[in-house]
CSV table of C-alpha atoms in Angstrom, one decimal:
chain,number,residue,atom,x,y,z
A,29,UNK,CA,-26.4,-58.7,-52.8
A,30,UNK,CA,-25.4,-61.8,-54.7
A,31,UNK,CA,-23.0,-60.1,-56.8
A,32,UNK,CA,-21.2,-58.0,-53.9
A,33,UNK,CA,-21.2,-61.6,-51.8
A,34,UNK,CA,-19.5,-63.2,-55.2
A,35,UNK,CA,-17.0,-60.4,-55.1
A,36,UNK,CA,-16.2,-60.9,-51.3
A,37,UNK,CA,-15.6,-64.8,-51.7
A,38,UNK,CA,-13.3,-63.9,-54.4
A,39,UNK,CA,-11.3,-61.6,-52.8
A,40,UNK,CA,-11.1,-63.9,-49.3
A,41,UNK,CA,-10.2,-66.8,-51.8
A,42,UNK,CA,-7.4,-64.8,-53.2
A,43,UNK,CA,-6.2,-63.3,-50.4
A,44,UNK,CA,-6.6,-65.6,-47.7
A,45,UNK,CA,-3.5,-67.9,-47.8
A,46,UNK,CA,-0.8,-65.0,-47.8
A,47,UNK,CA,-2.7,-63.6,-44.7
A,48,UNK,CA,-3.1,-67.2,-42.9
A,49,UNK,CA,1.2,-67.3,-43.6
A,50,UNK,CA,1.6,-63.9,-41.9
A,51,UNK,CA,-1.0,-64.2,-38.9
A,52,UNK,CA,1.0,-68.0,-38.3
A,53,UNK,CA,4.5,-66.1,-38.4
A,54,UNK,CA,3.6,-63.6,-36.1
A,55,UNK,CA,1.7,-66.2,-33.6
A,56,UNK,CA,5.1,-68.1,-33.7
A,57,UNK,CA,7.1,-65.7,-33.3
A,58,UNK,CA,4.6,-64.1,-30.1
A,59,UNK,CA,4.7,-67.6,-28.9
A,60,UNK,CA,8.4,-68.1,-28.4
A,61,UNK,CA,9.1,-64.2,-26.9
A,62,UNK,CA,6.8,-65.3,-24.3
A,63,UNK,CA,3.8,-62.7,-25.0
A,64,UNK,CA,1.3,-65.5,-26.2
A,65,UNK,CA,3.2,-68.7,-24.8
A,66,UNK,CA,5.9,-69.7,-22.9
A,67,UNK,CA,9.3,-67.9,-23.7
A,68,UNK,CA,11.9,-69.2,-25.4
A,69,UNK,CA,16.1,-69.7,-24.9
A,70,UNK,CA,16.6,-70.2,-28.4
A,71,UNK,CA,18.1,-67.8,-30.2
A,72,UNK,CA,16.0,-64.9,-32.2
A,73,UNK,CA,17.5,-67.4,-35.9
A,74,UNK,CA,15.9,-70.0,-34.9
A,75,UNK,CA,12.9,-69.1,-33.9
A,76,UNK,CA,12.3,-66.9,-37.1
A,77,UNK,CA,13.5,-70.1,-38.9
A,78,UNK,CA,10.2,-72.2,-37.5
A,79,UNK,CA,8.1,-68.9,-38.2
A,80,UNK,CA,8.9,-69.0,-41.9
A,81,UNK,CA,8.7,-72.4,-42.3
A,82,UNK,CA,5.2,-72.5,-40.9
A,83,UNK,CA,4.2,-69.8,-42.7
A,84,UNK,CA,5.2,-71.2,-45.8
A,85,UNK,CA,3.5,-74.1,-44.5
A,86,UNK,CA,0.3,-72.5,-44.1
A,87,UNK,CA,0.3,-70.3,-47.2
A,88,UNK,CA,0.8,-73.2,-49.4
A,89,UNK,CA,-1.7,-75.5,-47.4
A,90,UNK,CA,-4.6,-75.7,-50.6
A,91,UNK,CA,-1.8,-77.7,-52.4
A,92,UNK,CA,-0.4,-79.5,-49.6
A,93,UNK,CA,-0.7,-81.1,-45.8
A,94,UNK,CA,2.2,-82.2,-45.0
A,95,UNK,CA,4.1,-79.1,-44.5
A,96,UNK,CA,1.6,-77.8,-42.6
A,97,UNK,CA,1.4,-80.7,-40.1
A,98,UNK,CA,5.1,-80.8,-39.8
A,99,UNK,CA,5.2,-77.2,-39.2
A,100,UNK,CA,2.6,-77.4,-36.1
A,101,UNK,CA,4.5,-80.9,-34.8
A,102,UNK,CA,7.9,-78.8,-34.5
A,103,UNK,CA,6.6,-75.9,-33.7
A,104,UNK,CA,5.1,-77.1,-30.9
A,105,UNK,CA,7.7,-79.5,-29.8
A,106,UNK,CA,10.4,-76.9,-29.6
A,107,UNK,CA,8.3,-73.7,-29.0
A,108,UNK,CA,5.3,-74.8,-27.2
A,109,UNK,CA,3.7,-72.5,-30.2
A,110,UNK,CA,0.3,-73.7,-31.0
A,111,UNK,CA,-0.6,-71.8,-34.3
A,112,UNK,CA,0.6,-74.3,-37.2
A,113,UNK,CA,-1.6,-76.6,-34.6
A,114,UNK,CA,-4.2,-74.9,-34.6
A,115,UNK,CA,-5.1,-74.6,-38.3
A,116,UNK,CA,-4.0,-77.9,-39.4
A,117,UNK,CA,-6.5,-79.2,-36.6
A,118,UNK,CA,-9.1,-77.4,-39.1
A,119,UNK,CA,-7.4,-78.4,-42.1
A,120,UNK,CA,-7.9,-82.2,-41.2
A,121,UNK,CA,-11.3,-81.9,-40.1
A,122,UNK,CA,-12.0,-80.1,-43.7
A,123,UNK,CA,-9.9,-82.4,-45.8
A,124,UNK,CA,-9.5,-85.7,-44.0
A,125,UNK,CA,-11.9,-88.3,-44.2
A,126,UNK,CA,-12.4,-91.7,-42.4
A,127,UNK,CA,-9.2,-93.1,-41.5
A,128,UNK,CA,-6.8,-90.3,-42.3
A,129,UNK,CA,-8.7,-88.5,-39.7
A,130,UNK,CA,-8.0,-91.1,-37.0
A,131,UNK,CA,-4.6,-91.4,-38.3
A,132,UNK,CA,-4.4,-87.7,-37.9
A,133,UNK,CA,-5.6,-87.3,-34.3
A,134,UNK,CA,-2.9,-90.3,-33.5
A,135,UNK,CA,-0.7,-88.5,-35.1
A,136,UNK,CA,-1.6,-85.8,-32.5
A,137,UNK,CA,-1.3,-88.0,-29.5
A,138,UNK,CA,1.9,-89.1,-30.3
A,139,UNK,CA,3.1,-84.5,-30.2
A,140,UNK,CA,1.3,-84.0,-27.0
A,141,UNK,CA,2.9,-87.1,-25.8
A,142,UNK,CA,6.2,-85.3,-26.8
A,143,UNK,CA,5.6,-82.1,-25.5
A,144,UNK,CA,4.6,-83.7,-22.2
A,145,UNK,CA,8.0,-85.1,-22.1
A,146,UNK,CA,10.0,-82.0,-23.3
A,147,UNK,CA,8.3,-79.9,-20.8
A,148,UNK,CA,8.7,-82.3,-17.9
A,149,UNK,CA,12.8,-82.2,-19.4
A,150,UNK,CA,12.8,-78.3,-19.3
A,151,UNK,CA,10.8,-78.0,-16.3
A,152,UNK,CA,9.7,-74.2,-15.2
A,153,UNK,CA,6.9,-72.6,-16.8
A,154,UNK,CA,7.2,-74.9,-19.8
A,155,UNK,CA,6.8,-77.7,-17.9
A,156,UNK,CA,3.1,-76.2,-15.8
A,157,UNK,CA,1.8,-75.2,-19.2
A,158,UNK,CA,2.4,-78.2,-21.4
A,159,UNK,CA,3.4,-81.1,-19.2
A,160,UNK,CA,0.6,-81.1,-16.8
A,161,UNK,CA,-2.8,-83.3,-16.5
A,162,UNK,CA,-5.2,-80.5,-16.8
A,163,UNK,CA,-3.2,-78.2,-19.0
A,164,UNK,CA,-2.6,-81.1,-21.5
A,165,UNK,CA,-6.4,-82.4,-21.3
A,166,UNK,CA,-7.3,-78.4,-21.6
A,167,UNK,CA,-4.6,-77.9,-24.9
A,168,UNK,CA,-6.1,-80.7,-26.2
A,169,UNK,CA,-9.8,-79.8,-26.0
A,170,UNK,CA,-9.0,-76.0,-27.5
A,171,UNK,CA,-6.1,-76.3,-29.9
A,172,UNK,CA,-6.8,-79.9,-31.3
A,173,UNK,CA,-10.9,-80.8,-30.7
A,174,UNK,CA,-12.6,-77.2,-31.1
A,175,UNK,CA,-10.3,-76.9,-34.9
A,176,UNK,CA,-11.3,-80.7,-35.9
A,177,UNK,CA,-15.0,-80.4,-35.0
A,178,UNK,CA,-15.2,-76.9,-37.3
A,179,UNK,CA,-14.2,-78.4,-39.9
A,180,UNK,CA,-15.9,-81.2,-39.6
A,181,UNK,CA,-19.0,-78.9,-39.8
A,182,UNK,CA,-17.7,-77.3,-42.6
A,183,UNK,CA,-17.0,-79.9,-44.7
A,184,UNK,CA,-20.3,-81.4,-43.9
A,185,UNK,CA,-22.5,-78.4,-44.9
A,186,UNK,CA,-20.3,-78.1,-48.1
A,187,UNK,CA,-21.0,-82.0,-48.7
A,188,UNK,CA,-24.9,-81.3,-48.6
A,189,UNK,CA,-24.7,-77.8,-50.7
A,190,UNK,CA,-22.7,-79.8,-53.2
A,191,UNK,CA,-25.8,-82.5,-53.1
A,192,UNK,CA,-28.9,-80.3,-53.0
A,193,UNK,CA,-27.1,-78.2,-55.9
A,194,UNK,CA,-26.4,-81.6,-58.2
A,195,UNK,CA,-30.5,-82.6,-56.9
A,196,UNK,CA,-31.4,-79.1,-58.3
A,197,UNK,CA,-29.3,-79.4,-61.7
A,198,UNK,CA,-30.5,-82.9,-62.1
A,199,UNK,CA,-34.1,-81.9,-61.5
A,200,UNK,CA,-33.3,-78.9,-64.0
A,201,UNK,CA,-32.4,-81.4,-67.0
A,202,UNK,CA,-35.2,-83.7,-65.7
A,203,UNK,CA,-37.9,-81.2,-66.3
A,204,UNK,CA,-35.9,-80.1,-69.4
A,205,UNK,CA,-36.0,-83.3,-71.1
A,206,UNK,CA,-39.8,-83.8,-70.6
A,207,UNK,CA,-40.4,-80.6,-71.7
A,208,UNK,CA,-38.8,-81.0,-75.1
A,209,UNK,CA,-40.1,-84.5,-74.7
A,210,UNK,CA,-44.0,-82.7,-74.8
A,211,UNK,CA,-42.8,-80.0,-77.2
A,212,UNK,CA,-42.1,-82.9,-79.5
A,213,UNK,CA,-45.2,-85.1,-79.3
A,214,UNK,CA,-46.7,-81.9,-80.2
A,215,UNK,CA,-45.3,-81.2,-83.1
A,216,UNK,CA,-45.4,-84.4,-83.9
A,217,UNK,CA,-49.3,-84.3,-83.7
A,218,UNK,CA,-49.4,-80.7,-85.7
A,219,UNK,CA,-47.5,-82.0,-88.1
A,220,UNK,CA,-49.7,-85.6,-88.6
A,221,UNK,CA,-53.0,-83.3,-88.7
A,222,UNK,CA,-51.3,-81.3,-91.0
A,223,UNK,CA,-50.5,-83.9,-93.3
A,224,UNK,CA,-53.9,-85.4,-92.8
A,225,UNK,CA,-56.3,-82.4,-93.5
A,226,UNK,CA,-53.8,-79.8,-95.3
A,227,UNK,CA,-51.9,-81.4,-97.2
A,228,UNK,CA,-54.9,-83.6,-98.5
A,229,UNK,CA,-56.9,-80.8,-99.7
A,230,UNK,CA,-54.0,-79.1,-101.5
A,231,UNK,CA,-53.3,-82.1,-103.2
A,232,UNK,CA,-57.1,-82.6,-104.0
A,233,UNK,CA,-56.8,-78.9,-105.6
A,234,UNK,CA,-53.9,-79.7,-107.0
A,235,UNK,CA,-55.6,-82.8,-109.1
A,236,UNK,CA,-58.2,-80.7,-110.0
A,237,UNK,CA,-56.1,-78.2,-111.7
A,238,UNK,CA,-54.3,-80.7,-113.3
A,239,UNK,CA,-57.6,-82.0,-115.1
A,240,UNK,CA,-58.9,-78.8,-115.9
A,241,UNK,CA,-55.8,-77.6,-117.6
A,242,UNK,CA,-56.2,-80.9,-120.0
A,243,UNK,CA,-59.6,-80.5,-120.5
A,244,UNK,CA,-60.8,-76.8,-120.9
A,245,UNK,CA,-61.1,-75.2,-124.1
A,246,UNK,CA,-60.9,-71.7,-123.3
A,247,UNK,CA,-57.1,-70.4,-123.2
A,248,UNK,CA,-57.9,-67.9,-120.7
A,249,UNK,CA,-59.1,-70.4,-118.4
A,250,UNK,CA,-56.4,-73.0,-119.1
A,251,UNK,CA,-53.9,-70.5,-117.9
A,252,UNK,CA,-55.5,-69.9,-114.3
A,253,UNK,CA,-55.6,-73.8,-114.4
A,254,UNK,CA,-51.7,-74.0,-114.8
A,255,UNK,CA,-51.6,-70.9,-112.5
A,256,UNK,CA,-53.4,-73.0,-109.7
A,257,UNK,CA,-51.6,-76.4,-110.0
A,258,UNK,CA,-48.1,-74.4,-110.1
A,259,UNK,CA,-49.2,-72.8,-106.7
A,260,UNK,CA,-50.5,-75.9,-105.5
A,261,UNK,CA,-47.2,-77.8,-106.4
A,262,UNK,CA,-45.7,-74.9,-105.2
A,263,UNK,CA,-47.4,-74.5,-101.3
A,264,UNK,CA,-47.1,-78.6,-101.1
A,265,UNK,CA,-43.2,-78.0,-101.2
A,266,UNK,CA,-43.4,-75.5,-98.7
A,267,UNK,CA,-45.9,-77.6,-96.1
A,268,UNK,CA,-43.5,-80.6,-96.9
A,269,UNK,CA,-40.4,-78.7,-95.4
A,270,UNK,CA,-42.5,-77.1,-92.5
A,271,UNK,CA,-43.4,-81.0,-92.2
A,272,UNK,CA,-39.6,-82.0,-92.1
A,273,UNK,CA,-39.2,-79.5,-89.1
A,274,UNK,CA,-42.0,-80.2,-87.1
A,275,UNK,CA,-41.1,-84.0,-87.1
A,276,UNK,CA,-37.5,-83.0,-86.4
A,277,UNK,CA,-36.6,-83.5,-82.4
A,278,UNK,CA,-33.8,-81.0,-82.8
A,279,UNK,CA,-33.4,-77.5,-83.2
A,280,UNK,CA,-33.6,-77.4,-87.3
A,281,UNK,CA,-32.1,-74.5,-88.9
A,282,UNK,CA,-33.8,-73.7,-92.2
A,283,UNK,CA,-32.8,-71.2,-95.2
A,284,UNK,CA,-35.2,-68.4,-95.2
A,285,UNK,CA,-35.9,-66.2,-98.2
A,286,UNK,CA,-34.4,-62.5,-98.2
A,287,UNK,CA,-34.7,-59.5,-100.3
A,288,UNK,CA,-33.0,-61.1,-103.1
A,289,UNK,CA,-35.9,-63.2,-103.9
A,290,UNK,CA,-38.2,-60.1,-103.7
A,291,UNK,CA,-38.7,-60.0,-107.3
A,292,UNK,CA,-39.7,-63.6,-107.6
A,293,UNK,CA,-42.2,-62.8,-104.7
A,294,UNK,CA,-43.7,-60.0,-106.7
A,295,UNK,CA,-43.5,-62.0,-110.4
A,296,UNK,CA,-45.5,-64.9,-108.4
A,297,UNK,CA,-48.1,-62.2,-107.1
A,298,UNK,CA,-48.5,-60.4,-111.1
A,299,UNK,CA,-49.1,-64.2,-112.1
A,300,UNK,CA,-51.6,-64.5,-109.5
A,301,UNK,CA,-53.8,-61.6,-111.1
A,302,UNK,CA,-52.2,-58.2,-108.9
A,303,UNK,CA,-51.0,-55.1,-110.5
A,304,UNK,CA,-47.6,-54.3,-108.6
A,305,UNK,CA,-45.1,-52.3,-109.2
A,306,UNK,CA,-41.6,-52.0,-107.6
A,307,UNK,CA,-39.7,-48.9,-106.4
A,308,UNK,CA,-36.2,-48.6,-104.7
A,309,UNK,CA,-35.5,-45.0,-103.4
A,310,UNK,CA,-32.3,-44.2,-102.1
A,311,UNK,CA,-28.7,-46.0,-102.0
A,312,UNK,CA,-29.0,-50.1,-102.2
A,313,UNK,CA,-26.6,-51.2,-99.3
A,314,UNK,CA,-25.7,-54.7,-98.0
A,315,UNK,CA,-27.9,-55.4,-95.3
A,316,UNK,CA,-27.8,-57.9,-92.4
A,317,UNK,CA,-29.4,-61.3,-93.5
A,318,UNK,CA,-32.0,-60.9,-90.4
A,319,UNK,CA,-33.3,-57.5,-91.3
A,320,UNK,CA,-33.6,-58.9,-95.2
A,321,UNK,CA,-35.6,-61.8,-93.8
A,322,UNK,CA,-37.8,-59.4,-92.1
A,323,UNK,CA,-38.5,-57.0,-94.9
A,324,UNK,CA,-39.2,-59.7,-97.2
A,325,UNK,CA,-42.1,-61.4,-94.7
A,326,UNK,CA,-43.2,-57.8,-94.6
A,327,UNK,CA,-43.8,-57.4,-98.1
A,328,UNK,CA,-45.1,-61.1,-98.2
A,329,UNK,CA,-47.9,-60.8,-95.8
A,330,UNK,CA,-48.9,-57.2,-97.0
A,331,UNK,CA,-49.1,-59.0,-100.7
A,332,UNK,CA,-51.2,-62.1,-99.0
A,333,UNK,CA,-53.8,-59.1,-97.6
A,334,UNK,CA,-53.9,-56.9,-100.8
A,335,UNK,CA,-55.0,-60.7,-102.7
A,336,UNK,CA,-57.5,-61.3,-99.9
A,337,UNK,CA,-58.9,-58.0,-100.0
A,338,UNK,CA,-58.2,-55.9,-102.9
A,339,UNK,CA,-57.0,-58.2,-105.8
A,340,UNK,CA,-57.9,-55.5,-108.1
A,341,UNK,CA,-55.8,-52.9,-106.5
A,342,UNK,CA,-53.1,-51.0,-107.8
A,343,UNK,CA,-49.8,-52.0,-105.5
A,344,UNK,CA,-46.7,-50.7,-105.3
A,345,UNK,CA,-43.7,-52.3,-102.9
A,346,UNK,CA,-41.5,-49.1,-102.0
A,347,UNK,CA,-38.0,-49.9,-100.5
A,348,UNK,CA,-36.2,-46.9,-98.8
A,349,UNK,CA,-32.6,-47.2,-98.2
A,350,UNK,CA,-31.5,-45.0,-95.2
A,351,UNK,CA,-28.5,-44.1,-93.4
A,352,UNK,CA,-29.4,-46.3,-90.1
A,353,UNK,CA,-31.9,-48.7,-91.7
A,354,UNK,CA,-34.6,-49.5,-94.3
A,355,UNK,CA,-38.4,-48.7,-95.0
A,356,UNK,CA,-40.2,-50.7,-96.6
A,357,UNK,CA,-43.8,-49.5,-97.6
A,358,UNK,CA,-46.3,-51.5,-99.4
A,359,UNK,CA,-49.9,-49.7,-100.5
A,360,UNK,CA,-52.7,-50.3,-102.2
A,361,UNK,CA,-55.5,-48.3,-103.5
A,362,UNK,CA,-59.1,-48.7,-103.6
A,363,UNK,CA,-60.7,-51.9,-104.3
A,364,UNK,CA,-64.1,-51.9,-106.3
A,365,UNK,CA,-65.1,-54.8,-103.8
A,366,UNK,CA,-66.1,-58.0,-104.2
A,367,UNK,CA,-65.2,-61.1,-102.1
A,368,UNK,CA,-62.6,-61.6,-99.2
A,369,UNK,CA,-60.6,-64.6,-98.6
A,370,UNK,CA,-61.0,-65.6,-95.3
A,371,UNK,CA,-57.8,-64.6,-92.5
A,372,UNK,CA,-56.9,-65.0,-89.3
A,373,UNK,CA,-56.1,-61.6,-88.6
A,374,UNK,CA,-52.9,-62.4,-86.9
A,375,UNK,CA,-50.8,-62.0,-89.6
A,376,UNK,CA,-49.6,-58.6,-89.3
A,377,UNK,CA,-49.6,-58.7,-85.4
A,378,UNK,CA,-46.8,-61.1,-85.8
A,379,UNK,CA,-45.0,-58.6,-88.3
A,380,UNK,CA,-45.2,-55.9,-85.5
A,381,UNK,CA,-43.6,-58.1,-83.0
A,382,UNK,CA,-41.2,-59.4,-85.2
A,383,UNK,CA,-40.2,-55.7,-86.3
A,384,UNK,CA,-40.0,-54.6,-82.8
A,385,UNK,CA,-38.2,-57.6,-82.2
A,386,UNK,CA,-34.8,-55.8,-84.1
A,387,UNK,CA,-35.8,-51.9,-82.6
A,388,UNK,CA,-38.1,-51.2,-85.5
A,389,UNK,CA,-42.0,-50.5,-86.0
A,390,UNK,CA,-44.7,-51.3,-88.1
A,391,UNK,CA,-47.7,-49.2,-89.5
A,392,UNK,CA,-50.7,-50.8,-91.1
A,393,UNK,CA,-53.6,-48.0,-91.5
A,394,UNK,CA,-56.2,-47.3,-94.5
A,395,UNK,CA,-54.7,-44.6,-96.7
A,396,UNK,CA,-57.0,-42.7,-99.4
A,397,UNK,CA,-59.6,-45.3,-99.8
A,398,UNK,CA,-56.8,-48.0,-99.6
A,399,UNK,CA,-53.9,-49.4,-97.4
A,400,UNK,CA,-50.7,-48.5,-96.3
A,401,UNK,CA,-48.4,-51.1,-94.5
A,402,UNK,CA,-45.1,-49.3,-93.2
A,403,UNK,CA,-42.2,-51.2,-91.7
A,404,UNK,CA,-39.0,-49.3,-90.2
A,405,UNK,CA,-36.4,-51.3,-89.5
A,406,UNK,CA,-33.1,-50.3,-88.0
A,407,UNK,CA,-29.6,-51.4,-88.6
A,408,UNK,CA,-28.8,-51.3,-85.3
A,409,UNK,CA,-31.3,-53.9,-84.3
A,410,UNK,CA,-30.4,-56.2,-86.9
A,411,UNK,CA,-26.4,-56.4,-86.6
């Protein structure tokens, strides 16, 4: 319904001031052959003279008045034709304001005035229709007052539209602004407890490593000290720039990491103690930067869940090249056991929505005694 009465306005808007010119020309022109007025003597030129001027008058009325009120003063002063009169009557109650309107409607005084006396000099039916009391009084009320006070109306319900639509827009960026306002005192308080708790106990572990590296003898465990304090060092960069964001009041755009960091993802994981291998099957292809972001958190979080849960697993990251997308599998095998690293368990529910997010899907079932994360992700999605 909106849409259809969009279209409509449209068309009247386009349309409307070459059919207001031809509906004015042939009033004139009724008017002065007597069938809607009083008859004329002048000759057949002259009147279609007045009826192209007024209809050039009222076609071009949205740029211009003056034409317009000219065009109903003379028309009516020589051919008691009341159309140019009637819509610049409208036109001044929709575009006049304060004095221009009283200007206007002396304006109008001064024509009847003048028709009163060109009737009375013509006499005959001329003279009954436009010269007399009650005709005059009755012209006046009809041609002149009913015109004025619609536009009047209509310029008055446009004036409060206008207002309640710049209340509504003002309202809009009102509750906008305290709404980012809020979104930012929040993330300003993530971030603080963040910094408080987080960050603090990374850099306690951090520390720790440190020491231990100096002071151990055994080579064996010196490395897993270095191992440590590199990954602390390591995750207190990353919290510092998720820091830097949250404190941000703007929309922050931040470099991601794609599928040509996947090796350094997996040399970080062999360093951590996994066994993981690396296989690409297919034709490598340049993919879209937002499908490469997405495989590579795919293989990140399947990585986090084999260290939680099977750190002495055999994995191997599989990465599929096909026609209309990539696969990218990443599975496990059995784990002799041993203990877990606590998760949330929302990890891979955010991969799935993420996935679908570009068209794709994501699998995560226990295979053979292990795990099988499967991620399909189409081009299409991603372009």
């Amino acid at each position: 319904m909106a849409s259809s009465a969009v279209a409509v306005r449209r068309v009247v808007h386009r349309y409307a001031p070459p059919l207001l010119a031809v509906l004015v020309a042939a009033a004139v022109v009724a008017s002065a052959t007597g069938d809607i007025g009083v008859r004329s003597p002048l000759p057949g030129a002259a009147v279609l003279l007045i009826a192209a001027g007024s209809a050039w008058a009222a076609g071009t009325v949205r740029t211009r008045r003056w034409p317009l009120f000219l065009a109903a003063a003379v028309g009516w002063l020589v051919l008691a034709a009341a159309a140019a009169g009637v819509l610049a009557s409208y036109q001044a109650g929709l575009r006049l304001r304060g004095r221009q309107v009283a200007g206007y409607l002396a304006g109008v005084a001064l024509v009847l005035t003048g028709g009163v006396l060109v009737g009375l000099a013509v006499g005959g039916t001329r003279r009954i229709t436009t010269a007399t009391t009650g005709n005059v009084l009755l012209l006046a009320a009809c041609l002149v007052g009913l015109p004025l006070v619609f536009g009047l109306w209509v310029r008055a319900r446009q004036d409060t539209l206008a207002a309640l639509r710049d209340r509504a827009e003002r309202l809009e960026r009102e509750q906008e602004a305290r709404a980012d306002r809020v979104r930012a005192e929040e993330r300003t308080r993530i971030a603080r407890e963040m910094h408080d708790v987080v960050a603090h106990r990374v850099s306690l572990m951090v520390v720790h490593a440190g020491a231990l590296e100096v002071t151990a003898v055994d080579p064996a465990t010196v490395e897993a000290a270095a191992l440590i304090r590199t990954t602390g060092r390591q995750a207190l960069t990353d919290l510092r720039e998720v820091l830097g964001v949250l404190r941000q009041a703007g929309p922050v755009v931040t470099p991601e990491r794609g599928l040509d960091t996947l090796d350094e993802l997996i040399g970080e994981s062999r360093a951590a103690g996994l066994r993981v291998s690396r296989q690409d099957e297919g034709v490598p292809t340049a993919l879209p930067a937002t499908l490469g972001r997405t495989a590579y958190r795919v293989v990140r979080e399947a990585l986090t869940n084999v260290r939680k849960h099977a750190a002495d697993a055999e994995t191997t990251v599989c990465l599929r090249y096909l026609p209309d997308g990539l696969e990218v599998l990443v599975r496990n095998g059995p784990s002799e056991g041993g203990s877990a690293l606590p998760g949330a368990g929302q990890g891979l529910l955010g991969l799935r929505e993420r996935v679908e997010l570009l068209g794709g899907r994501l699998e995560a079932t226990p295979v053979d005694g292990g795990f099988l994360v499967r991620a399909l992700i189409p081009l299409a999605g991603a372009a």
